[in-house]
XYZ file of C-alpha atoms in Angstrom:
566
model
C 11.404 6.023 -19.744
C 10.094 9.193 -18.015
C 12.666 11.720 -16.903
C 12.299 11.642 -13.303
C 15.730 12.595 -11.056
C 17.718 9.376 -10.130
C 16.990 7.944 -6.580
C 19.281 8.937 -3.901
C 21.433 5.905 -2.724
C 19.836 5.969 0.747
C 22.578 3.555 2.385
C 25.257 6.548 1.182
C 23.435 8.931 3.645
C 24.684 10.127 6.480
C 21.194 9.285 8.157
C 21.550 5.646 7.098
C 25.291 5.648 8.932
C 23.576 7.443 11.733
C 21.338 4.700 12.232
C 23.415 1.864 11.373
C 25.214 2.767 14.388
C 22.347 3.565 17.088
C 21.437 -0.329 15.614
C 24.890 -1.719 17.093
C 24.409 0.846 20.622
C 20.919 -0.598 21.030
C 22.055 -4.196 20.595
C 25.210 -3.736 22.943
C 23.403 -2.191 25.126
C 20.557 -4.807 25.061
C 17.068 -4.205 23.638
C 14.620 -4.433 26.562
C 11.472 -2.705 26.283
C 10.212 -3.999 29.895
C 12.762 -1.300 30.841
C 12.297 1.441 28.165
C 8.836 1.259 29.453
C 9.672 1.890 33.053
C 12.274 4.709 32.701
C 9.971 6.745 30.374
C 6.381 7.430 31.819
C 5.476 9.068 28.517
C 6.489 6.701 25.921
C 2.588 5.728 25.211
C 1.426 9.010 24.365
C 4.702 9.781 22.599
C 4.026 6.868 20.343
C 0.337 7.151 20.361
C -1.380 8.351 17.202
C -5.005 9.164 15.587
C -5.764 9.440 11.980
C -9.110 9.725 10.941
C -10.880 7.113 12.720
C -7.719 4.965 13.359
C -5.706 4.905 16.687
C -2.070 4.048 16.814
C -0.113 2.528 19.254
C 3.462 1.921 18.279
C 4.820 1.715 21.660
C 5.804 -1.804 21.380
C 8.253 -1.219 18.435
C 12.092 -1.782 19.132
C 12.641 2.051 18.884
C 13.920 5.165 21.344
C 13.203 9.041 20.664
C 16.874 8.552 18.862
C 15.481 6.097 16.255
C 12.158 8.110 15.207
C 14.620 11.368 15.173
C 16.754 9.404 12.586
C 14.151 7.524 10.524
C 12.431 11.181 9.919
C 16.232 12.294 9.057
C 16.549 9.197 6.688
C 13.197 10.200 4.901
C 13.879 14.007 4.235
C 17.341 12.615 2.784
C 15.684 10.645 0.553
C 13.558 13.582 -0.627
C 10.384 11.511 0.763
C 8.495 14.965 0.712
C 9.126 15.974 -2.537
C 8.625 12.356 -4.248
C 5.385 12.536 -2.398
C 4.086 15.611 -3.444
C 5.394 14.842 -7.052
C 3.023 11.863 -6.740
C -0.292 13.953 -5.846
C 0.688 16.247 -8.825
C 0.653 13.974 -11.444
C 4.221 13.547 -12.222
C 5.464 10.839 -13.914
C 6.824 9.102 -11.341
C 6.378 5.906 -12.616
C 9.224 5.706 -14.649
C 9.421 2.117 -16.850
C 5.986 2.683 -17.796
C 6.047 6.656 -18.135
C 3.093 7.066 -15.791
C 1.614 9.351 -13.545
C 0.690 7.743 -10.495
C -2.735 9.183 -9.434
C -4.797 6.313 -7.231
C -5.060 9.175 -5.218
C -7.442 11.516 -7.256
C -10.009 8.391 -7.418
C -11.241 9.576 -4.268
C -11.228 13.389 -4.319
C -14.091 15.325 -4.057
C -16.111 16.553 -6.654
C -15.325 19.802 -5.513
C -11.908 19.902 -6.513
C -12.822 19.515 -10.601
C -10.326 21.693 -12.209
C -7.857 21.523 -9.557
C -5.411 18.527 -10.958
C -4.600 18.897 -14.878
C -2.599 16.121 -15.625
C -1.556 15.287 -19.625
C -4.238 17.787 -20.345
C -7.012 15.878 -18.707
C -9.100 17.317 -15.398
C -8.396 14.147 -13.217
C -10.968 14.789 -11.186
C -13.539 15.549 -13.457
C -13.183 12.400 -15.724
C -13.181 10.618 -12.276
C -16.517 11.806 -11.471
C -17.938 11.248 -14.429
C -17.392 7.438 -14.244
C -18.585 7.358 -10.635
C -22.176 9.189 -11.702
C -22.708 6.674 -14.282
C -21.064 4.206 -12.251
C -23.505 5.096 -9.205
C -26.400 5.458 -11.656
C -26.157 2.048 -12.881
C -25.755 0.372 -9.417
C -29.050 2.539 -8.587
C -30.354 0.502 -11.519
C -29.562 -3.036 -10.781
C -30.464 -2.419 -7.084
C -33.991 -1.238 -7.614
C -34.971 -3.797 -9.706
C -35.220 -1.374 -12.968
C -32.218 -3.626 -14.956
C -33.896 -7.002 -14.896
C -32.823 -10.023 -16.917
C -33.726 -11.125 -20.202
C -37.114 -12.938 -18.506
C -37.761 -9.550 -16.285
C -36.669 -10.867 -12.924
C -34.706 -8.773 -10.446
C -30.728 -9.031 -10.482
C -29.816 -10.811 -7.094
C -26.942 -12.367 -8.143
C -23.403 -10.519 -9.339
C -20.135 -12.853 -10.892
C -17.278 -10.321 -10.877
C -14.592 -12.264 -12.732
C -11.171 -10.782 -13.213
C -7.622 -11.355 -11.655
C -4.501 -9.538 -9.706
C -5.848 -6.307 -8.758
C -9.443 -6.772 -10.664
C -10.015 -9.012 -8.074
C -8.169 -9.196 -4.473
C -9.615 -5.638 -3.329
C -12.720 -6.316 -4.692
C -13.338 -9.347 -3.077
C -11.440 -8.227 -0.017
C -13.924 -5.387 0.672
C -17.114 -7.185 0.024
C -16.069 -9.812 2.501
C -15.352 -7.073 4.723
C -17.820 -4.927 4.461
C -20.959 -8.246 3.751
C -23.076 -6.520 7.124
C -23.901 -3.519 4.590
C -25.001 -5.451 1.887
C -28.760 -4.132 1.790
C -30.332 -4.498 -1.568
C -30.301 -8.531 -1.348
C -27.727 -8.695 -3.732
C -24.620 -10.944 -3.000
C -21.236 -11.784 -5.157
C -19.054 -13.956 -6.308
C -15.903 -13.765 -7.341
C -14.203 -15.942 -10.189
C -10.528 -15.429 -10.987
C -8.106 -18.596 -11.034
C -7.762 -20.113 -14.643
C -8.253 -23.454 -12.577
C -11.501 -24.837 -13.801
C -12.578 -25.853 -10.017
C -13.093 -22.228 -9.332
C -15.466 -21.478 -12.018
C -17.405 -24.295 -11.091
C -17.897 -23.665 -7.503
C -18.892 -20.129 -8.031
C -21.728 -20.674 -10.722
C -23.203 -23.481 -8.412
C -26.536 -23.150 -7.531
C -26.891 -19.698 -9.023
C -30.030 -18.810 -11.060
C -28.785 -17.373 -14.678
C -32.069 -15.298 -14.804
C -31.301 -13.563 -11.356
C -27.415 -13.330 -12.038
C -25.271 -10.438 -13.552
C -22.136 -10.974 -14.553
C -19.340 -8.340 -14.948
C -16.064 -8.346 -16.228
C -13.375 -6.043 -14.434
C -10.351 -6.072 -17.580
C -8.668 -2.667 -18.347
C -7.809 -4.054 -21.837
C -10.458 -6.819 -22.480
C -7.087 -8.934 -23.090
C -6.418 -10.803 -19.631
C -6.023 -14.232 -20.640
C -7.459 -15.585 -17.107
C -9.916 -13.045 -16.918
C -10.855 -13.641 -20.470
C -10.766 -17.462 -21.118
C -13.445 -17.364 -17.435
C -15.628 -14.506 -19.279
C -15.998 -17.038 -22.278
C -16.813 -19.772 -20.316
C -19.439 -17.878 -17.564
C -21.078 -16.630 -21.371
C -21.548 -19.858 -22.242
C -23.227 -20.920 -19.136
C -25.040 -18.541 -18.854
C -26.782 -19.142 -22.268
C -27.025 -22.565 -21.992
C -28.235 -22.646 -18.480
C -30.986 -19.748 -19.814
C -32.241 -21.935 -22.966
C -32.088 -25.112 -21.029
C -34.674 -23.067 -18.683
C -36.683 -21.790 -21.620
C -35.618 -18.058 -20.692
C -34.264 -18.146 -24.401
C -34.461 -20.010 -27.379
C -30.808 -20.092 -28.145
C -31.205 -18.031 -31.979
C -28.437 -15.641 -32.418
C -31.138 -12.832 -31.784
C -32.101 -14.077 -28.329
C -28.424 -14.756 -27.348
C -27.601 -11.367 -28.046
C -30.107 -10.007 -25.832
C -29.029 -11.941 -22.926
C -25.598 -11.253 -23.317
C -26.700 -7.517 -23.021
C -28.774 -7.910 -20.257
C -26.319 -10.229 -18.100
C -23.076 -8.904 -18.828
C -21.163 -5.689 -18.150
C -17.723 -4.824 -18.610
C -15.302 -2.722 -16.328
C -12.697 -2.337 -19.125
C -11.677 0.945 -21.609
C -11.283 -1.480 -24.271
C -14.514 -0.605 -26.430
C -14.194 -2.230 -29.326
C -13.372 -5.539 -27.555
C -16.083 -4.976 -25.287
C -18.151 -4.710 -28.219
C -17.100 -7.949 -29.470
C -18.067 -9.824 -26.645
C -21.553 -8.820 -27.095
C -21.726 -5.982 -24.123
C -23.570 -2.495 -25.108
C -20.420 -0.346 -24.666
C -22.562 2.465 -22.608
C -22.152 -0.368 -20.049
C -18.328 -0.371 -19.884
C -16.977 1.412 -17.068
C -13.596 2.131 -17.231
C -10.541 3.452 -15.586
C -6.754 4.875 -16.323
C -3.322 3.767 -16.988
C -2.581 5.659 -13.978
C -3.696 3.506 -11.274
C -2.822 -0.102 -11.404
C -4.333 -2.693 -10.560
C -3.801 -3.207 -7.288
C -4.467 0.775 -6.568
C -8.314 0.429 -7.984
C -10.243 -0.824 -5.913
C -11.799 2.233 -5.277
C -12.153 3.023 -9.201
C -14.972 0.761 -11.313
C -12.986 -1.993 -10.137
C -14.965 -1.555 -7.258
C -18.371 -1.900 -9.080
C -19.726 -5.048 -7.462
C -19.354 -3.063 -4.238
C -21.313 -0.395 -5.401
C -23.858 -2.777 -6.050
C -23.964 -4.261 -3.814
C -23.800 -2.057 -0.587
C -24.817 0.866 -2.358
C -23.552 4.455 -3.722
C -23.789 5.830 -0.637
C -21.591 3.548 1.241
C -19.282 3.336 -2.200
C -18.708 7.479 -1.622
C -17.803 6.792 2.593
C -15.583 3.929 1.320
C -13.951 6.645 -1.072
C -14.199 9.542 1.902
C -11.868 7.289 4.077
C -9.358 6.757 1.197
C -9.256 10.339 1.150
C -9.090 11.010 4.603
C -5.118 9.184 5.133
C -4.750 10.651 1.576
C -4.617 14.412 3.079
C -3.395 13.589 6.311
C -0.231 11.761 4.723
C 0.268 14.679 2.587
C -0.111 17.412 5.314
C 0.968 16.347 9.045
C 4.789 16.757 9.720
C 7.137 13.642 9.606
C 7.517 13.112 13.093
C 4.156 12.941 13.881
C 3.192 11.281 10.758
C 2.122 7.498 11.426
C 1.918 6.979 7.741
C 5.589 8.077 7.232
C 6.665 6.708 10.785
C 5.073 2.994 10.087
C 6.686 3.206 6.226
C 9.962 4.099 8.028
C 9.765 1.380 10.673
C 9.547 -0.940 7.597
C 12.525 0.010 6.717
C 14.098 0.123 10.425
C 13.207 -3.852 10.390
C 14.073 -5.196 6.956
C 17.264 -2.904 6.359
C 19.015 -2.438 10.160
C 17.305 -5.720 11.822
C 17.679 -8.001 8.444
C 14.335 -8.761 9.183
C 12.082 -10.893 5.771
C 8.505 -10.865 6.737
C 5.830 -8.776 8.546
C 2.790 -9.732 9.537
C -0.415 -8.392 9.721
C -3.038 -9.409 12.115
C -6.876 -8.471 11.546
C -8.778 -9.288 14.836
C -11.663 -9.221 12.958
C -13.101 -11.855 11.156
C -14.496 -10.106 7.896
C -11.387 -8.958 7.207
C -10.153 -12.441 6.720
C -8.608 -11.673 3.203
C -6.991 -8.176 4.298
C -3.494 -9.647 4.592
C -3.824 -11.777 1.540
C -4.608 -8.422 -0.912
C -1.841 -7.027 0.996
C 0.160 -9.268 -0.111
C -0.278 -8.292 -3.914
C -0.381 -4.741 -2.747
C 3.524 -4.780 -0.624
C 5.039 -7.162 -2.663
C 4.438 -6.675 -5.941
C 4.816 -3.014 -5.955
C 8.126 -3.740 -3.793
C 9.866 -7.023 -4.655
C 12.244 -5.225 -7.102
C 15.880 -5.512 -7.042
C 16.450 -2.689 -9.407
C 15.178 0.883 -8.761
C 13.567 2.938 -10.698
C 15.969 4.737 -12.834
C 16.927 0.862 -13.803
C 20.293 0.540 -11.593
C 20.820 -2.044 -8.760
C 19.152 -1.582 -5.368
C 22.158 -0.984 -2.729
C 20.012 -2.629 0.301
C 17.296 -5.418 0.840
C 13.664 -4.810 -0.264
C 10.335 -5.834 0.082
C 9.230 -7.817 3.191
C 7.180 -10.688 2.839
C 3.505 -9.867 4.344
C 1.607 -12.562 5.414
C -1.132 -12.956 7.923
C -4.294 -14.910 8.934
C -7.374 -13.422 11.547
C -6.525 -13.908 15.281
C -7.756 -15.829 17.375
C -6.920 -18.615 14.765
C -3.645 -17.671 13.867
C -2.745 -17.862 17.452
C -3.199 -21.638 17.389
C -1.382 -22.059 14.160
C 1.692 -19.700 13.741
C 2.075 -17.499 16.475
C 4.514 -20.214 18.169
C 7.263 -19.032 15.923
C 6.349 -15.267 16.368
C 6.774 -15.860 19.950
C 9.628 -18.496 20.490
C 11.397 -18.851 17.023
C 14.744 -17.745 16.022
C 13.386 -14.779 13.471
C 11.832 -11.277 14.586
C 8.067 -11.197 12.987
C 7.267 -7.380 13.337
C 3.595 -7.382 13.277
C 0.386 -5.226 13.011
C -2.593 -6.264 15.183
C -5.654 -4.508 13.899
C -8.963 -4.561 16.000
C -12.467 -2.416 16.761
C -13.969 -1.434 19.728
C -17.314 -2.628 18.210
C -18.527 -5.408 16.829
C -20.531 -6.174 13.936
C -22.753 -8.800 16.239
C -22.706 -8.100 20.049
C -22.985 -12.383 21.169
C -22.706 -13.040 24.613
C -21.338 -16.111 26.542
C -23.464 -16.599 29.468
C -22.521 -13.153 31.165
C -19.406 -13.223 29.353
C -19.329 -10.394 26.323
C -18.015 -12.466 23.361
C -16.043 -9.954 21.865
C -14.378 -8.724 24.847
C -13.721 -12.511 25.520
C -11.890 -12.000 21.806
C -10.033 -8.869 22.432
C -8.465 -10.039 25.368
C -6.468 -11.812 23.073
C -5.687 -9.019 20.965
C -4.284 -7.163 24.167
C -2.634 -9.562 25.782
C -0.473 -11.265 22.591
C 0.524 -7.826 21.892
C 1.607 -7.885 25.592
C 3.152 -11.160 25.678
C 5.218 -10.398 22.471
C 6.625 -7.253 23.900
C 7.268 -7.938 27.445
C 7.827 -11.760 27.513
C 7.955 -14.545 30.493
C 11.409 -14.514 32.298
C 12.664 -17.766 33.999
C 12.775 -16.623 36.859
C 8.729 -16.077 36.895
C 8.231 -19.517 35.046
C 9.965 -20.839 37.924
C 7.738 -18.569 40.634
C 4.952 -20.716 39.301
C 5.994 -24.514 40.066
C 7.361 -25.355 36.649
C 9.556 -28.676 36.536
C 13.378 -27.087 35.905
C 13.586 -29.443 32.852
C 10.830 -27.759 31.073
C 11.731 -24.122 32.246
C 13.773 -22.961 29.263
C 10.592 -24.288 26.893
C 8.303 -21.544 28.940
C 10.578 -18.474 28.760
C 8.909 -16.031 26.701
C 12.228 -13.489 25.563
C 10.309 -10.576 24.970
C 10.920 -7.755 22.650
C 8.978 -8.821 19.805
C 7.587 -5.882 17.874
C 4.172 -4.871 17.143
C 2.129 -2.354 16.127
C -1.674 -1.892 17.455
C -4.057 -0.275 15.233
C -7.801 0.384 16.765
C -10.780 2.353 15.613
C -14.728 1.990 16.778
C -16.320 -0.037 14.276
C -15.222 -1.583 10.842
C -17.356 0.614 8.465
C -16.829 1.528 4.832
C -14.962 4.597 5.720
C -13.272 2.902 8.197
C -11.653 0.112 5.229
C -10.451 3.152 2.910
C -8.669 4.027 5.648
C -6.822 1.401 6.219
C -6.757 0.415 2.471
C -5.267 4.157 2.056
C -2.498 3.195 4.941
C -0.813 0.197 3.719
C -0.779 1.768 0.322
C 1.496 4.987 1.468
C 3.517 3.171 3.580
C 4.476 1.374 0.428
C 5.106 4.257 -1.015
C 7.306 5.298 1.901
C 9.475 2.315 1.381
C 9.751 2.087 -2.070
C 11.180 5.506 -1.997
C 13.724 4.992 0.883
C 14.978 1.969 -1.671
C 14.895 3.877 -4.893
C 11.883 1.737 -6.587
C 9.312 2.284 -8.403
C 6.279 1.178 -6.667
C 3.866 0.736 -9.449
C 5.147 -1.147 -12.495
C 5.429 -4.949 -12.324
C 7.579 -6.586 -14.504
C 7.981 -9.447 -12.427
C 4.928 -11.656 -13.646
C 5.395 -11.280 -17.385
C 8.554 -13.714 -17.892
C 5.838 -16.783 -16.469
C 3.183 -15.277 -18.663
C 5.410 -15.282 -21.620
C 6.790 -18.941 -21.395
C 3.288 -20.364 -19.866
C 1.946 -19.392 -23.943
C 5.170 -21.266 -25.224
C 4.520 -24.261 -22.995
C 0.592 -24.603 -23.878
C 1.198 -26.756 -27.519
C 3.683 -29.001 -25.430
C 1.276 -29.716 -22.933
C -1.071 -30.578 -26.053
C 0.620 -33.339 -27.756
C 2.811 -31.126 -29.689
C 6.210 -33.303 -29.805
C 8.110 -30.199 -30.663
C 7.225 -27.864 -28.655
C 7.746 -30.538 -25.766
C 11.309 -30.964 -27.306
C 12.183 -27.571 -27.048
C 11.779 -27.072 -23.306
C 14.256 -27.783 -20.669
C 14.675 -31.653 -19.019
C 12.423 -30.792 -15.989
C 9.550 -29.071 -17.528
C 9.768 -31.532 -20.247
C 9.339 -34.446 -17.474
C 6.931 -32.641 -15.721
C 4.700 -32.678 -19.208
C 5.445 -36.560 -19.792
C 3.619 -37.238 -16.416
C 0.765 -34.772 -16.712
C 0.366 -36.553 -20.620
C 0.860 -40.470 -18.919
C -1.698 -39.376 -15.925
C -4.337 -36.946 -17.854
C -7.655 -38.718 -17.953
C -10.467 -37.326 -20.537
């Protein structure tokens, strides 16, 4: 384990009393934002933000000048700054796996080569080097000078991995689909499940389709067992056409010629039949679900091109310096981290939700998901003691408007506080109009007025004012004081996404240092890894292998076994 100084016990701090306090005088005194509002003309722009491109609004949060005084106190007690900065540096902060922890240096500038040595290696510089051939071979398949085995034109990229290999990829294509330019689209393949294999390679032309494999080791059993299967396909599919003849010679040159590897596993890359010189690969620095903006990110240099690959990176960068540079208090990366905590550790608070009013970023909340809770859903911290307080909230989320007529009843009437991040753009991608009505105004109306609703509520006494039945006036009142966050910028653009991308990730970071974890290992999903290759001969007709599991899993098996039709 790396030697990195133990975690300070946050809950022993005297900022942590401090606030545990103010918690119990704001609850006595009775939360009501209606009237924070009125007795403090200057609360917007107090709690109004910009970074980069991004506007914040965290007006609507259940906080006073009192609780952003003691959340900044809580993070210098922690030593926030200086875990940060040992971060950027290359330290070994990642303790269980002895790691440095550099996602970061994927996206700085060439112009910093030589500036971060890190176990002897110029980050930077080995960075770039990937992203030149990385950019050159995108240049390639774009133009039309990589063609298939039969000489047609790529227009068709399978990215197949899993976990990280996969949610930000597939995340930012879907986001960022108005750029795509070279008439090139993707698909992604990750679940073991055989339906999603299936769907994906439907109606696609093996001569027109590249396929690439995004595995650090070349070991991923998912990832893998899919890469066997789309190789097979694809050389059936190509001799059933006549592209091929199906001789070891002509298999060979397809397999070249339609598959590339994201992976620093040579020799297995080798194996698979893949000219190494097209394996692009990436460090045991950045995990997966940091690297999107690495080679994991290949497809989306593809497909929307270098140039809009290096803005992606130039907005990742962008949060990156203004976390590391802009004081606490008027830090919205530290401040959002710390309201995290202000929710989940004073307020008891499980979830958050995030909120994209924006329907290309439809998948955001679901690769935050891997991102917040599988860098935080640790119960022991990172010098392998206990945690002394609760961790990781549960993010969870769905585009507006349609989430409003799904779950927003609870966020608004149900017994649990949702905190909650609305995102939205000034712009849209397609200006559609309504008659005279602007559609997207039409949308964001919504996105104003839930934020609104949640904040400042209904009262009875103005449910009555409008002629509502007594008996159903209780089921109308709207209590108010629901917290939210509004995030804004112009447009949705590839900068615009590394941005955002960049801000979930350090407010991670800012929580998993307030709780003494480490943020980047994830033991978590090996114990169902481990026992799922135990349980595969059971599931296979071996009796004693079936025998050796518990009751339940064993009775589980007996029905797949009675039901299983080949």
């Amino acid at each position: 384990m790396a030697t990195v100084a133990a975690p300070i016990d946050a809950t022993s701090t005297a900022a942590w009393k401090a606030l545990e306090a103010h918690q119990e005088k704001l609850e006595a005194d009775g939360i009501d934002l209606k009237a924070w509002f009125a007795a403090d003309a200057d609360r917007v722009n107090k709690l109004s933000f910009d970074a980069g491109d991004l506007h914040f609004d965290l007006s609507k949060n259940l906080v006073t000048d009192e609780t952003v005084k003691l959340l900044c106190d809580l993070a210098r007690e922690v030593k926030l700054e200086e875990r940060r900065n040992a971060m950027f540096s290359g330290e070994h902060i990642n303790t269980t796996e002895d790691r440095a922890v550099l996602h970061t240096a994927l996206r700085r500038p060439v112009t910093e080569k030589g500036q971060l040595i890190v176990d002897g290696q110029d980050v930077v510089a080995d960075v770039h080097e990937v992203l030149d051939r990385m950019y050159a071979f995108a240049e390639r398949v774009r133009s039309g000078e990589w063609k298939g085995v039969t000489g047609k034109k790529i227009e068709h990229l399978v990215s197949i991995g899993i976990g990280g290999s996969d949610l930000g990829p597939v995340m930012a294509y879907e986001a960022l689909r108005p750029y795509a330019d070279a008439g090139i689209d993707c698909r992604y393949i990750s679940n073991i499940d055989p339906n999603d294999q299936a769907e994906k390679l439907k109606g696609l032309d093996p001569e027109t389709t590249l396929v690439i494999i995004v595995s650090k080791t070349f070991t991923t059993l998912e990832t893998l067992t899919n890469a066997r299967e789309v190789k097979t396909w694809m050389l059936e599919q190509l001799k059933a056409q006549g592209a091929i003849d199906g001789s070891d010679e002509k298999n060979a040159e397809a397999i070249k010629k339609h598959f590339v590897a994201v992976s620093t596993n040579l020799e297995k890359v080798a194996e698979f039949g893949i000219d190494p010189n097209n394996a692009f690969g990436f460090w045991n620095w950045v995990g997966g679900r940091y690297s999107v903006d690495s080679a994991v990110g290949t497809s989306l240099a593809v497909v929307f091109g270098p140039a809009r690959f290096e803005e992606f990176l130039h907005g990742f960068h962008e949060i990156d310096e203004y976390f590391a540079n802009t004081p606490f208090e008027k830090n919205v990366v530290v401040l959002l981290g710390m309201l995290n905590v202000w929710y989940r550790n004073f307020f008891k608070v499980a979830s958050h939700a995030v909120l994209p009013y924006d329907q290309y970023l439809h998948r955001f909340p679901a690769y935050l998901q891997q991102l917040t809770m599988e860098s935080n859903g640790k119960s022991v911290r990172w010098d392998g003691t206990p945690v002394t307080s609760e961790t990781g909230e549960i993010f969870w989320g769905e585009p507006g408007t349609n989430g409003q007529h799904a779950f927003y009843q609870l966020i608004h009437q149900g017994t649990r506080m949702v905190p909650a991040d609305f995102i939205a753009f000034a712009n849209p991608t397609w200006a559609l109009g309504d008659g005279d009505a602007d559609m997207h105004e039409l949308f964001l109306s919504n996105f104003f007025a839930q934020t609104k609703a949640l904040a400042f509520g209904k009262t009875s006494e103005e449910v009555r004012a409008e002629g509502t039945p007594e008996a159903i006036v209780s089921a109308r009142v709207f209590t108010g004081n629901r917290p939210t966050t509004s995030i804004m910028a112009p447009s949705l653009t590839p900068s615009v996404l590394g941005q955002l991308i960049a801000l979930y990730e350090h407010i991670t970071f800012v929580e998993g240092t307030v709780w003494g974890l480490d943020s980047y290992d994830q033991w978590g999903v090996e114990l169902g890894k481990q026992l799922a290759k135990q349980i595969t001969p059971a599931i296979s007709q071996d009796d004693d292998a079936l025998a050796a599991q518990d009751a339940s899993t064993q009775s589980l098996i007996k029905f797949y076994r009675a039901n299983r039709e080949f």
